[in-house]
Structures are given as structure tokens and as C-alpha cells.
């Protein structure tokens, strides 16, 4: 199915990307040709094929990895906020949330 | 040694590496050594430091001089000169007091800038992390340090490891030391160049769809992507989490095996790291290739393969035959679907992984956004480069309501067909031999306007990530234009020992010993 400019604007909203008009136009064209190529997968009948487990191993073991639930020290507020563009008193500061 | 003046930090751009203010004598020694850096194996370095015929500090200075002199190649984003020299002094002191030296003692290692080191700026090649100083260190890097390696800096790469040419870095493209008008490959281009041009003994890269093997091939060095889960990814900035794997690049199979010995194995900080026993990958290199069954998949020798590359790969396979290996015709029938599967799965996972870059906790934030929502979307538009945005868009689309089953779900099913292809092929062979890249290094700018054509340059490497098996690239000759050509060998899950032994035998038979000449004229 062809991808439209409206589709691209909607995806950009979902992905939290404020695209310029040029970017929207370029992505409409480029994603269209990439998706055309991807449609090649429709050649294959996969009705009876299982989905791969994202992290399968040699043994075919698909058990979830588990660990003991023990308390370990975390980073702490100072280290956790050290890289923040804006922080105060151990908190991250952001522009206003309501009214956006 | 002066640090980055005024910055008060150990990290600084390659171009700003300070010159040692040492004596004339020390610079003569350095000159002598840097000419040899590519010749010094990890084993030799350790033995000579232990015998006091080589000083770790002099070797480290030689590497730093070389990095400075070849800054035009743009292989490094950050050079950690002070920390490297301090580490080298420790090693020399240990050698002087006769302490036993750890296995990688004195080896100069460069780290791709998508692995975190506590207190050292880590950018992942992105503007959005231009000032990020992580509070912790990646397990693979920590294990290298424990083994005595000297970390000399962080190498340039495609932004968030997304690219095949290193032209997607916010810190400028990396140039190929064999011909500075050409790309080094990507995304671990800086790591491959650091090794090829003698700026480091070895380097760590990461490989999601070929990002270790393809630049290794284009730069004439050895690079291995281990089995998924063989090396801890704790501290590797995530791209495609079901595909990403850390691995070494070096000048020889023995050196990559030695590094793998130090970094492989279970890590409780990465729940996807495997607890399957590791092997001694260096000891495993012993033994010949007689009786080895080498699979040749016809699907990898079709349209799009450069005839010169084909001729070199076929000659290398002939060498296996001469060594007593058995050449077996195998099929990997779903190969033609690998690129579309990869660009759905990798982008879907990337769109999710990169959601964390929102201008709140670290990195770049767009100025003057009146609301939180606008701050997010402007930060991300200004902070990410074009290829990263393109992939986030594609991945978001593939995961969005109404398309999930048609795209992501379908891709997962075809991925399992590709994995089955490998399991079936390995029933009749021990390793599989293919080209690493369809062509030698292409020119800077040659493919930047056509994302799809760029994606097709990964056609022989991405199947290996989709199947989760290990793959190694090693140089097998030069093109008529003097550019290196790599051959890829693929092994069974967690069978790096046999894979590296096959690679070692082929390396010995090919005896590739050309060195990039272009760098000497820079």
C-alpha cells in the first residue's frame, strides 16, 4: 500500500519528531520505495511458520532469564541527574506539561 | 602529558590531542615504534614488556602520536590520552617489579563510541549525546581493562551504529586509509581505521547487521561478530536489541581470539548474555583444516557481486581445498528476504530503543520549546540525523496499529525461516564461506542519496545477525585498484572455536600482508 504525506505526519507525531516540510516530503518518497522493497516478503506464505523468539539461543532455550530479586544500590539522585540539561535539587526540570 | 587544556576532562577531539612535551629522544623512539604498531601482536607486546625490551608508555605514546598525525582520517571522537598513559605506567611498574602480567598487558585498544566508559564522553556518533558522560562502564570494556589493555580513546561511528559507510556520524565521516576518498565502511568505521592505520593494536566494535565485519573487510583487517549472547552488551548503547553484539577488530585472527578470551562469557548485568561455557579461543587455533567441511551457498554468488570480489573469494575457497578441507555446496534459500526482514526488525527495535532520547535526563535539549511535548519533538528533530530519523519513522510505522502483523509479525516469521536455513546448512558443513561485502570500499558520497542501495551493501552480513550465529571477516586480497577484499566465514551458534581455527588456517594460506599506503602521504 502506498504511503502518503498524511501517513508520514502521523508517524512523526507518534515518534515525537517535529519534521520540517522538506523532511516530510523526503521521507514520504524514501519510505515509499523502502516499503515497496519490503513488500517482497508477501511472496512467502508464512501461515504455518512460527515467529522467532527475539533472543533464541543455540539450545533453543526460550525460557525467560531470571535472577534473584535482591536489593542493590542504585545511582542515587546526584549521579542520575548529573547529565540532565536542566535539573534542580535532585529533580529533572522540564517545560510545562499542561496546555501542550 | 597535558590533558585537554582548560576542559578539565580527559576526553577531547582527535584533532586536539596534545603533543607530548618530552625530549627529542622519546620522539625518536616513538617514530620507530609507530612504524611497527601494526606488526606487534598482543602476545609480542606482553612478552616484550615483561622482558623489559618494550615500554608500555612508549607504545602508548607512539599510538597517541599516530592518532594525532592521522587526525585527518577522523577515526576518533575522543582520545583519552591521560588515562591511557597512567594505565601504561602501571603496567610498566608491574613489569619492573616482576609481577606476572595479565593476558592483554600493554595492548592499545580503541573503543567504538557507542560503548560507555564512566566519566568519558560517549556520543554514539550523535548530536543528541554531544555532552553525555556516563556514570558507569560497559562490561566488555571493564573486562579488557582487567586484562591489562590500555584504552586509548573512543572511535567514530555512524550515528547509533546505523549505517554502512560512517557518513552518518554527527562528528564527520571517517576516511579509508587505503584511499582517503573512500569510505571505511560502517558502522564501526573508526574502529576499523584505528587498527588498519596503526593507531591501536585492536578495537572493539558492535555489529547489528555487519557493522564489525563490513568495515573490517573494507579496511583490510580481521573482525568477528560473536554469537548473539556470547559477549555482554551491558553498557552498549542499544540499537536493535535482538541483533546487537560486541566484538573485536585486530590485525590477526590470533589477536581477535585473544580479545574474545577476555570479553566472552556470562554477565549478570545482561540477561541476554549466555551461560554456555566459553572456550579458550587462542588454544583452539591449533590444528589444521583437514576434514573441515566448508559450505558454499550459491545464493551469495549471484547478481550484484563484483567480479573481482568473486574471483578472490573463489581463490580463497580453493586454498581451503588445497589444505584438505572438503568443499560442500549448501543452500540458504531465504537469503533474498534478509534485507527486508532486517530493515523491519532492526528499525522497529530501534524506534523503541531510541525513545529514551527526549531531552530530559541527558544529552541535547532544544531551546525555547514552550511545552513538554514540543520540547520532545524539537529535541529529537534537531538532535538526530537524517538516517536515524528515517529508521525511527520506518520502525514506528512497522509497529503501529494496523500494520504490526503485516510488517513486524511477518518479518519475525521470515526471520525464523532464515535461521532454519542456517541450521539445515550446518547439517552438512562446519563453516560457511561467503563474500563479506559485494564490493570493495566505495567513494564518499557515492550512496548517500539512495538509502536502499546503501542497505544492499549489507546483504551478505545481515543474515548472520538474523540467525544469531557468529561470523568473521578476514582480508583475502587486493582489488586491481589496491583496495582490500574480505572473505566472511560463518560458524554454528557458540562454535567460535572452530570458526576461528578455520579462519586461522585460511589466514596462514592467504598470507595477506599488504598495508594501507595512502596514510603515509597525509
XYZ file of C-alpha atoms in Angstrom:
622
model
C 0.000 0.000 0.000
C 1.419 3.418 -0.917
C 2.438 5.713 1.930
C 1.028 9.253 1.912
C 2.184 12.555 3.336
C -0.581 12.257 5.950
C 0.788 8.857 6.999
C 4.247 10.338 7.402
C 2.912 13.214 9.503
C 1.022 10.767 11.690
C 4.081 8.518 12.181
C 6.197 11.567 13.002
C 3.680 12.540 15.676
C 3.809 9.019 17.159
C 7.622 9.061 17.083
C 7.756 12.593 18.604
C 9.666 14.040 15.675
C 8.830 17.581 14.585
C 9.795 17.244 10.920
C 10.398 20.143 8.571
C 8.345 20.274 5.347
C 11.385 19.152 3.363
C 11.913 16.174 5.685
C 8.247 15.185 5.427
C 8.451 15.248 1.655
C 11.738 13.322 1.502
C 10.549 10.665 3.952
C 7.280 10.182 2.046
C 9.269 9.391 -1.073
C 12.027 7.327 0.609
C 9.780 5.308 2.937
C 7.576 4.590 -0.082
C 10.407 2.996 -2.013
C 11.711 1.104 1.027
C 8.215 -0.266 1.749
C 7.841 -1.306 -1.898
C 11.001 -3.337 -1.481
C 9.787 -4.780 1.823
C 6.552 -5.936 0.149
C 8.731 -8.659 -1.364
C 8.023 -10.593 1.838
C 4.438 -11.105 0.632
C 5.806 -13.656 -1.851
C 6.250 -16.071 1.060
C 3.371 -17.998 2.574
C 4.168 -17.955 6.288
C 0.801 -19.105 7.671
C 2.389 -22.129 9.360
C 5.711 -20.544 10.316
C 6.290 -19.732 13.992
C 7.545 -16.288 14.935
C 11.122 -16.405 16.074
C 11.770 -15.721 19.702
C 13.701 -12.466 19.719
C 16.534 -13.916 21.788
C 16.727 -17.618 20.987
C 19.899 -19.497 21.864
C 21.770 -22.478 20.496
C 19.901 -24.850 22.740
C 16.613 -23.442 21.503
C 16.015 -22.386 25.080
C 13.373 -19.680 25.150
C 12.895 -19.545 28.914
C 12.955 -16.056 30.312
C 16.176 -15.293 32.114
C 15.572 -14.869 35.806
C 17.669 -13.561 38.657
C 17.238 -13.364 42.386
C 15.301 -10.308 43.488
C 17.877 -8.705 45.739
C 18.247 -5.068 46.679
C 21.298 -3.414 45.159
C 22.391 0.202 45.396
C 21.169 2.460 42.577
C 22.840 5.507 41.050
C 21.422 7.989 43.529
C 19.931 11.379 42.672
C 23.182 13.243 42.186
C 24.639 10.870 39.580
C 21.256 10.293 37.962
C 20.684 13.994 37.314
C 24.296 14.936 36.561
C 23.841 14.719 32.780
C 20.447 16.433 32.679
C 20.085 19.570 30.529
C 18.134 21.090 33.425
C 17.912 19.773 36.975
C 17.357 21.189 40.443
C 17.574 19.679 43.908
C 17.757 16.127 42.568
C 14.839 16.562 40.139
C 14.702 16.815 36.340
C 13.205 20.121 35.166
C 11.041 20.238 32.027
C 8.773 22.805 30.325
C 5.141 22.927 31.421
C 3.201 19.730 30.812
C -0.372 21.009 30.857
C -1.700 23.041 27.953
C 0.529 21.433 25.337
C 51.327 14.856 29.438
C 48.903 17.718 29.155
C 45.205 16.960 29.141
C 42.668 18.767 27.007
C 43.660 22.232 28.111
C 41.052 24.082 30.085
C 38.447 21.427 29.614
C 39.282 19.715 32.872
C 38.326 16.390 31.379
C 40.268 13.575 29.846
C 38.178 13.444 26.702
C 38.883 15.665 23.733
C 38.572 15.529 19.943
C 41.233 13.679 17.990
C 42.393 16.888 16.350
C 43.113 18.314 19.774
C 45.360 15.564 21.037
C 48.133 17.359 22.836
C 51.720 16.751 21.837
C 53.996 15.189 24.349
C 56.344 17.849 25.636
C 59.046 15.218 26.006
C 62.609 15.077 24.812
C 63.859 14.565 21.278
C 64.956 11.103 22.307
C 61.461 9.955 23.240
C 60.035 11.170 19.938
C 62.651 9.187 18.026
C 61.701 6.061 19.916
C 58.046 6.810 19.212
C 58.664 7.166 15.490
C 60.439 3.855 15.435
C 57.631 2.116 17.281
C 54.673 3.567 15.422
C 56.030 2.246 12.198
C 55.733 -1.152 13.835
C 52.408 -0.838 15.658
C 50.587 -2.945 13.068
C 53.272 -5.612 13.358
C 53.122 -6.005 17.127
C 50.766 -8.777 18.159
C 49.141 -8.744 21.574
C 51.305 -11.693 22.581
C 54.504 -9.968 21.453
C 53.615 -6.766 23.285
C 53.080 -8.628 26.541
C 56.254 -10.702 26.159
C 58.397 -7.686 25.306
C 57.003 -5.599 28.151
C 57.665 -8.483 30.548
C 61.220 -8.805 29.162
C 61.639 -5.005 29.502
C 62.520 -4.599 25.804
C 59.390 -2.509 25.239
C 57.805 0.054 27.494
C 54.030 0.319 27.661
C 54.353 4.088 27.994
C 56.426 4.373 24.800
C 53.990 2.172 22.929
C 51.103 4.247 24.194
C 52.855 7.483 23.170
C 53.502 6.032 19.745
C 49.796 5.284 19.359
C 48.861 8.792 20.525
C 51.366 10.338 18.090
C 49.933 8.261 15.283
C 46.368 9.283 16.190
C 47.457 12.919 16.146
C 49.311 12.617 12.852
C 46.426 10.850 11.130
C 43.671 13.036 12.605
C 42.518 13.768 9.051
C 41.103 10.236 8.893
C 38.751 11.295 11.733
C 38.860 7.844 13.320
C 38.485 9.088 16.908
C 35.830 11.255 18.521
C 37.510 11.339 21.948
C 41.103 10.494 22.864
C 41.758 9.510 26.482
C 45.467 10.316 26.478
C 45.960 10.969 30.196
C 44.123 7.874 31.394
C 45.903 5.732 28.784
C 49.358 6.925 29.836
C 48.543 6.449 33.515
C 47.462 2.892 32.773
C 50.621 2.292 30.725
C 52.772 3.490 33.631
C 51.031 1.000 35.922
C 51.845 -1.801 33.509
C 55.494 -0.767 33.247
C 55.711 -0.660 37.038
C 54.219 -4.141 37.298
C 56.733 -5.395 34.728
C 59.623 -3.718 36.580
C 58.700 -5.420 39.834
C 58.474 -8.770 38.061
C 54.721 -9.226 38.649
C 53.027 -11.623 36.241
C 51.353 -9.565 33.514
C 47.682 -10.056 32.611
C 46.898 -11.513 29.145
C 46.365 -8.238 27.263
C 49.042 -6.244 29.107
C 50.054 -3.194 27.105
C 47.733 -3.808 24.143
C 46.445 -0.454 22.861
C 42.677 -0.698 22.417
C 40.213 1.717 20.814
C 36.549 1.534 21.805
C 33.655 2.341 19.486
C 31.897 5.406 20.828
C 28.642 3.558 21.445
C 30.074 1.767 24.498
C 30.063 3.676 27.743
C 33.105 4.359 29.898
C 32.491 6.044 33.231
C 33.403 9.731 33.076
C 34.430 9.657 29.401
C 32.184 11.450 26.913
C 30.189 8.908 24.911
C 28.306 10.254 21.869
C 27.279 7.209 19.800
C 28.140 9.475 16.860
C 25.048 11.565 17.618
C 24.458 15.218 18.334
C 21.808 14.191 20.842
C 24.547 12.797 23.140
C 27.129 15.515 22.396
C 27.978 16.046 26.073
C 26.992 12.750 27.715
C 29.365 11.488 30.408
C 28.139 8.103 31.529
C 28.232 7.181 35.223
C 29.173 3.548 34.508
C 31.378 1.377 32.277
C 30.420 -1.304 29.749
C 31.241 -4.852 30.882
C 33.304 -5.633 27.754
C 35.455 -2.537 28.331
C 35.824 -3.323 32.032
C 36.969 -6.862 31.198
C 39.565 -5.524 28.746
C 40.918 -3.206 31.439
C 41.051 -6.053 33.951
C 43.067 -7.981 31.363
C 45.674 -5.201 31.184
C 44.582 -3.431 27.997
C 45.182 0.301 27.569
C 42.079 2.144 26.339
C 43.320 4.944 24.104
C 40.030 6.524 23.066
C 36.552 6.362 21.567
C 36.180 5.790 17.847
C 33.924 7.485 15.345
C 30.916 5.566 14.068
C 27.655 6.003 12.225
C 25.073 7.640 14.471
C 23.706 4.992 16.864
C 25.545 2.426 14.689
C 23.103 2.988 11.825
C 24.985 2.965 8.569
C 27.366 1.132 6.274
C 29.780 3.919 5.384
C 30.424 6.009 8.522
C 28.961 9.007 6.698
C 26.102 9.221 9.221
C 28.243 10.482 12.109
C 27.450 13.909 13.575
C 31.231 14.242 14.028
C 32.051 13.944 10.333
C 32.833 10.973 8.089
C 35.790 8.655 8.653
C 38.171 8.165 5.730
C 39.622 4.910 4.486
C 43.416 4.668 4.999
C 43.780 2.745 1.712
C 42.247 5.664 -0.217
C 41.119 8.723 1.703
C 38.469 9.500 -0.928
C 36.653 6.301 0.030
C 34.531 5.193 2.965
C 35.934 2.821 5.608
C 32.605 1.015 5.864
C 30.343 1.208 8.839
C 29.139 1.472 11.338
C 32.368 0.622 13.250
C 34.441 2.566 10.696
C 36.593 4.411 13.226
C 37.489 1.148 14.972
C 38.494 -0.498 11.674
C 40.594 2.512 10.630
C 42.294 2.750 14.039
C 43.528 -0.829 13.586
C 44.296 -0.633 9.855
C 46.282 2.601 10.164
C 48.293 1.517 13.206
C 46.672 3.813 15.770
C 45.717 0.893 18.015
C 46.592 -2.763 18.467
C 42.926 -3.723 18.343
C 39.488 -2.222 18.786
C 36.010 -3.076 19.927
C 33.121 -2.622 17.530
C 29.472 -3.559 17.569
C 27.620 -5.442 14.859
C 23.849 -5.336 14.309
C 23.837 -6.094 10.568
C 27.515 -6.249 9.617
C 28.965 -3.239 11.433
C 32.148 -5.058 12.509
C 32.672 -7.339 9.511
C 31.950 -4.918 6.653
C 34.368 -2.173 7.826
C 36.947 -4.871 8.649
C 36.597 -6.061 5.048
C 36.810 -2.566 3.539
C 39.872 -1.672 5.664
C 41.804 -4.956 5.363
C 41.639 -6.118 8.991
C 40.111 -9.058 10.871
C 36.788 -8.603 12.674
C 34.440 -11.056 14.367
C 30.804 -10.783 15.351
C 30.429 -13.457 18.014
C 27.250 -15.487 18.557
C 24.339 -13.452 19.886
C 24.728 -13.574 23.675
C 28.420 -14.566 23.685
C 29.634 -11.124 24.835
C 27.783 -8.982 27.374
C 26.060 -5.938 25.896
C 25.803 -4.153 29.237
C 26.888 -0.588 28.503
C 26.450 -0.879 24.724
C 24.049 1.834 23.565
C 21.134 -0.189 22.229
C 20.139 -0.183 18.547
C 18.447 -3.492 17.606
C 18.424 -5.493 20.825
C 17.743 -8.904 19.268
C 20.654 -8.398 16.840
C 23.343 -6.274 18.554
C 26.618 -7.921 19.525
C 30.031 -6.567 20.591
C 33.186 -7.986 19.029
C 36.882 -7.242 18.372
C 38.758 -5.977 15.295
C 42.520 -6.571 15.011
C 45.337 -7.291 12.591
C 45.226 -11.056 13.012
C 42.912 -13.938 13.865
C 45.088 -14.694 16.881
C 44.606 -11.194 18.280
C 40.809 -11.254 17.909
C 40.798 -14.686 19.583
C 42.867 -13.310 22.451
C 40.471 -10.417 22.978
C 37.460 -12.686 22.743
C 39.013 -14.792 25.516
C 38.865 -11.759 27.785
C 35.402 -10.423 26.943
C 33.269 -13.540 26.294
C 31.048 -15.129 28.908
C 28.047 -14.647 31.128
C 27.460 -11.285 32.797
C 24.717 -10.948 35.366
C 24.143 -7.350 34.202
C 22.995 -8.556 30.741
C 20.197 -11.095 30.939
C 20.689 -11.955 27.241
C 24.308 -12.973 27.797
C 24.624 -16.742 27.622
C 25.841 -19.049 30.362
C 27.022 -21.598 27.790
C 30.696 -22.360 28.555
C 33.302 -20.312 26.722
C 36.294 -21.963 25.030
C 39.949 -20.983 25.040
C 39.788 -19.373 21.612
C 43.576 -18.996 21.325
C 44.265 -22.638 22.155
C 41.528 -23.542 19.656
C 43.568 -22.041 16.797
C 45.905 -25.027 16.842
C 45.183 -27.715 14.289
C 44.876 -27.862 10.522
C 41.933 -27.703 8.132
C 41.963 -31.322 7.006
C 38.482 -32.750 7.020
C 36.868 -29.362 7.647
C 33.636 -29.090 5.659
C 33.355 -25.643 4.090
C 29.862 -24.788 2.843
C 29.492 -22.538 -0.193
C 25.960 -21.110 -0.522
C 25.169 -20.430 -4.192
C 22.714 -17.664 -3.193
C 25.668 -15.495 -2.130
C 27.375 -15.556 -5.507
C 24.666 -14.092 -7.730
C 23.710 -10.717 -9.109
C 25.339 -7.669 -7.545
C 28.608 -9.370 -6.604
C 31.632 -7.551 -8.031
C 33.502 -9.989 -10.347
C 36.848 -9.162 -8.751
C 35.474 -9.882 -5.286
C 34.061 -13.154 -6.567
C 37.432 -14.180 -8.027
C 39.221 -13.540 -4.721
C 36.623 -15.438 -2.683
C 36.790 -18.373 -5.078
C 40.589 -18.386 -4.841
C 40.345 -18.424 -1.040
C 37.934 -21.356 -1.134
C 40.437 -23.125 -3.414
C 43.046 -22.653 -0.672
C 40.766 -24.460 1.767
C 40.565 -27.312 -0.700
C 44.356 -27.419 -1.032
C 44.598 -27.647 2.765
C 42.488 -30.788 2.748
C 39.115 -29.266 3.527
C 36.015 -30.564 1.826
C 34.012 -28.020 -0.181
C 30.258 -28.566 0.103
C 27.505 -26.911 -1.913
C 24.852 -25.646 0.517
C 21.630 -23.712 0.117
C 20.383 -20.738 2.106
C 17.158 -20.323 0.122
C 15.649 -17.384 2.030
C 18.689 -15.127 1.611
C 16.883 -12.757 -0.760
C 14.405 -11.872 2.006
C 17.046 -10.965 4.574
C 17.342 -7.259 3.763
C 13.599 -6.529 4.034
C 13.352 -8.616 7.239
C 16.323 -6.823 8.722
C 15.046 -3.354 7.916
C 11.753 -4.124 9.654
C 13.136 -5.811 12.770
C 16.146 -3.554 13.307
C 14.143 -0.353 12.756
C 11.224 -1.495 14.930
C 13.609 -2.250 17.790
C 15.496 1.000 17.171
C 12.338 3.098 17.253
C 11.632 1.678 20.684
C 15.226 1.882 21.983
C 15.678 5.468 20.826
C 12.502 6.665 22.545
C 14.672 7.380 25.599
C 16.370 10.362 23.913
C 13.887 13.023 24.910
C 15.980 15.905 26.241
C 15.095 15.202 29.882
C 17.762 13.036 31.501
C 20.879 13.519 29.381
C 22.225 14.995 26.185
C 20.930 17.715 23.920
C 17.731 19.685 24.559
C 16.160 22.053 22.013
C 15.929 25.632 23.227
C 12.733 27.587 23.679
C 10.108 24.884 23.479
C 7.024 26.212 25.304
C 5.602 22.829 26.273
C 6.954 19.408 27.183
C 5.556 17.804 24.031
C 7.170 20.387 21.778
C 10.420 20.057 23.717
C 10.431 16.319 22.991
C 9.733 16.583 19.286
C 12.065 19.542 18.617
C 14.876 17.962 20.629
C 14.536 14.768 18.618
C 14.274 16.510 15.263
C 17.346 18.664 15.935
C 19.315 16.019 17.837
C 19.016 13.079 15.409
C 20.496 12.906 11.914
C 18.595 12.000 8.754
C 19.293 8.239 8.709
C 18.341 7.788 12.362
C 15.076 9.674 11.795
C 14.370 7.628 8.672
C 14.789 4.402 10.650
C 12.745 5.622 13.606
C 9.971 6.516 11.138
C 10.114 3.131 9.398
C 10.205 1.255 12.713
C 7.361 3.273 14.190
C 5.294 2.555 11.079
C 6.084 -1.183 11.227
C 4.907 -1.309 14.848
C 1.873 0.971 14.500
C -1.717 -0.147 14.867
C -2.999 -1.959 11.786
C 0.450 -2.687 10.375
C 2.076 -4.694 13.183
C 1.099 -8.132 11.875
C 1.681 -7.270 8.228
C 5.190 -5.948 8.839
C 6.814 -6.770 12.187
C 4.955 -10.059 12.644
C 5.677 -11.150 9.098
C 9.352 -10.231 9.484
C 9.666 -12.340 12.624
C 8.265 -15.344 10.778
C 10.631 -14.943 7.842
C 13.466 -14.471 10.308
C 12.762 -17.935 11.662
C 12.926 -19.308 8.090
C 16.357 -17.687 7.683
C 17.557 -19.214 10.944
C 16.281 -22.631 9.799
C 18.248 -22.202 6.567
C 21.446 -21.983 8.608
C 20.573 -24.937 10.838
C 19.887 -27.031 7.734
C 23.096 -25.914 6.032
C 25.178 -26.717 9.109
C 23.914 -30.286 8.996
C 26.285 -30.818 6.054
C 29.128 -28.360 6.756
C 31.151 -26.891 9.640
C 31.670 -23.343 8.392
C 30.153 -21.341 5.534
C 32.281 -19.163 3.241
C 30.873 -16.044 1.545
C 31.995 -12.587 0.488
C 31.761 -10.048 3.336
C 30.751 -7.140 1.107
C 29.606 -7.172 -2.540
C 32.220 -4.551 -3.470
C 35.452 -3.073 -2.113
C 35.275 0.368 -0.433
C 33.055 2.793 -2.349
C 33.605 6.540 -2.672
C 32.497 9.025 -0.035
C 29.094 10.367 -1.111
C 28.529 7.621 -3.684
C 25.492 6.068 -1.978
C 24.248 8.779 0.368
C 21.301 9.775 -1.840
C 19.854 6.282 -2.073
C 19.139 4.651 1.313
C 18.015 1.408 -0.290
C 21.225 0.983 -2.269
C 23.206 1.624 0.921
C 21.153 -1.064 2.712
C 22.028 -3.590 -0.008
C 25.734 -3.281 0.820
C 24.935 -5.338 3.963
C 23.358 -8.169 2.026
C 25.925 -10.858 2.979
C 26.293 -9.915 6.628
C 22.778 -9.309 7.960
C 21.644 -12.933 7.620
C 24.263 -13.806 10.239
C 22.722 -11.390 12.771
C 19.206 -12.565 11.956
C 20.261 -16.184 12.611
C 22.295 -15.233 15.700
C 25.359 -17.204 14.527
C 28.997 -15.981 14.640
C 30.756 -14.535 11.576
C 34.323 -13.394 10.967
C 35.766 -11.341 8.124
C 39.425 -11.563 7.154
C 41.341 -9.996 4.268
C 41.851 -12.260 1.250
C 43.424 -9.957 -1.325
C 43.528 -6.579 -3.026
C 41.423 -5.346 -5.924
C 43.082 -4.020 -9.077
C 42.630 -0.554 -7.544
C 44.594 -1.637 -4.469
C 41.603 -1.919 -2.127
C 41.235 -4.778 0.358
C 38.681 -7.538 -0.151
C 37.353 -9.582 2.769
C 36.032 -13.114 2.998
C 33.376 -13.967 5.575
C 33.330 -17.284 7.409
C 30.199 -18.182 9.359
C 30.011 -20.766 12.149
C 27.422 -22.568 14.233
C 25.919 -20.972 17.332
C 28.620 -20.719 20.052
C 31.161 -22.516 17.842
C 33.638 -19.621 17.696
C 36.478 -22.074 18.432
C 36.062 -23.990 15.181
C 35.227 -20.832 13.248
C 38.416 -19.089 14.366
C 40.533 -22.187 13.680
C 39.197 -22.254 10.121
C 39.934 -18.528 9.818
C 43.469 -19.004 11.188
C 44.229 -21.714 8.643
C 42.918 -19.588 5.785
C 44.816 -16.536 7.054
C 48.056 -18.517 7.007
C 47.380 -19.853 3.497
C 46.493 -16.434 2.052
C 49.364 -14.639 3.851
C 47.831 -11.204 3.237
C 50.461 -8.708 4.333
C 49.657 -5.511 2.438
C 49.410 -2.291 4.413
C 47.498 0.863 3.517
C 49.857 3.233 1.754
C 47.650 6.298 1.387
C 48.025 7.266 5.043
C 51.758 7.783 4.762
C 51.159 10.693 2.369
C 48.656 12.551 4.529
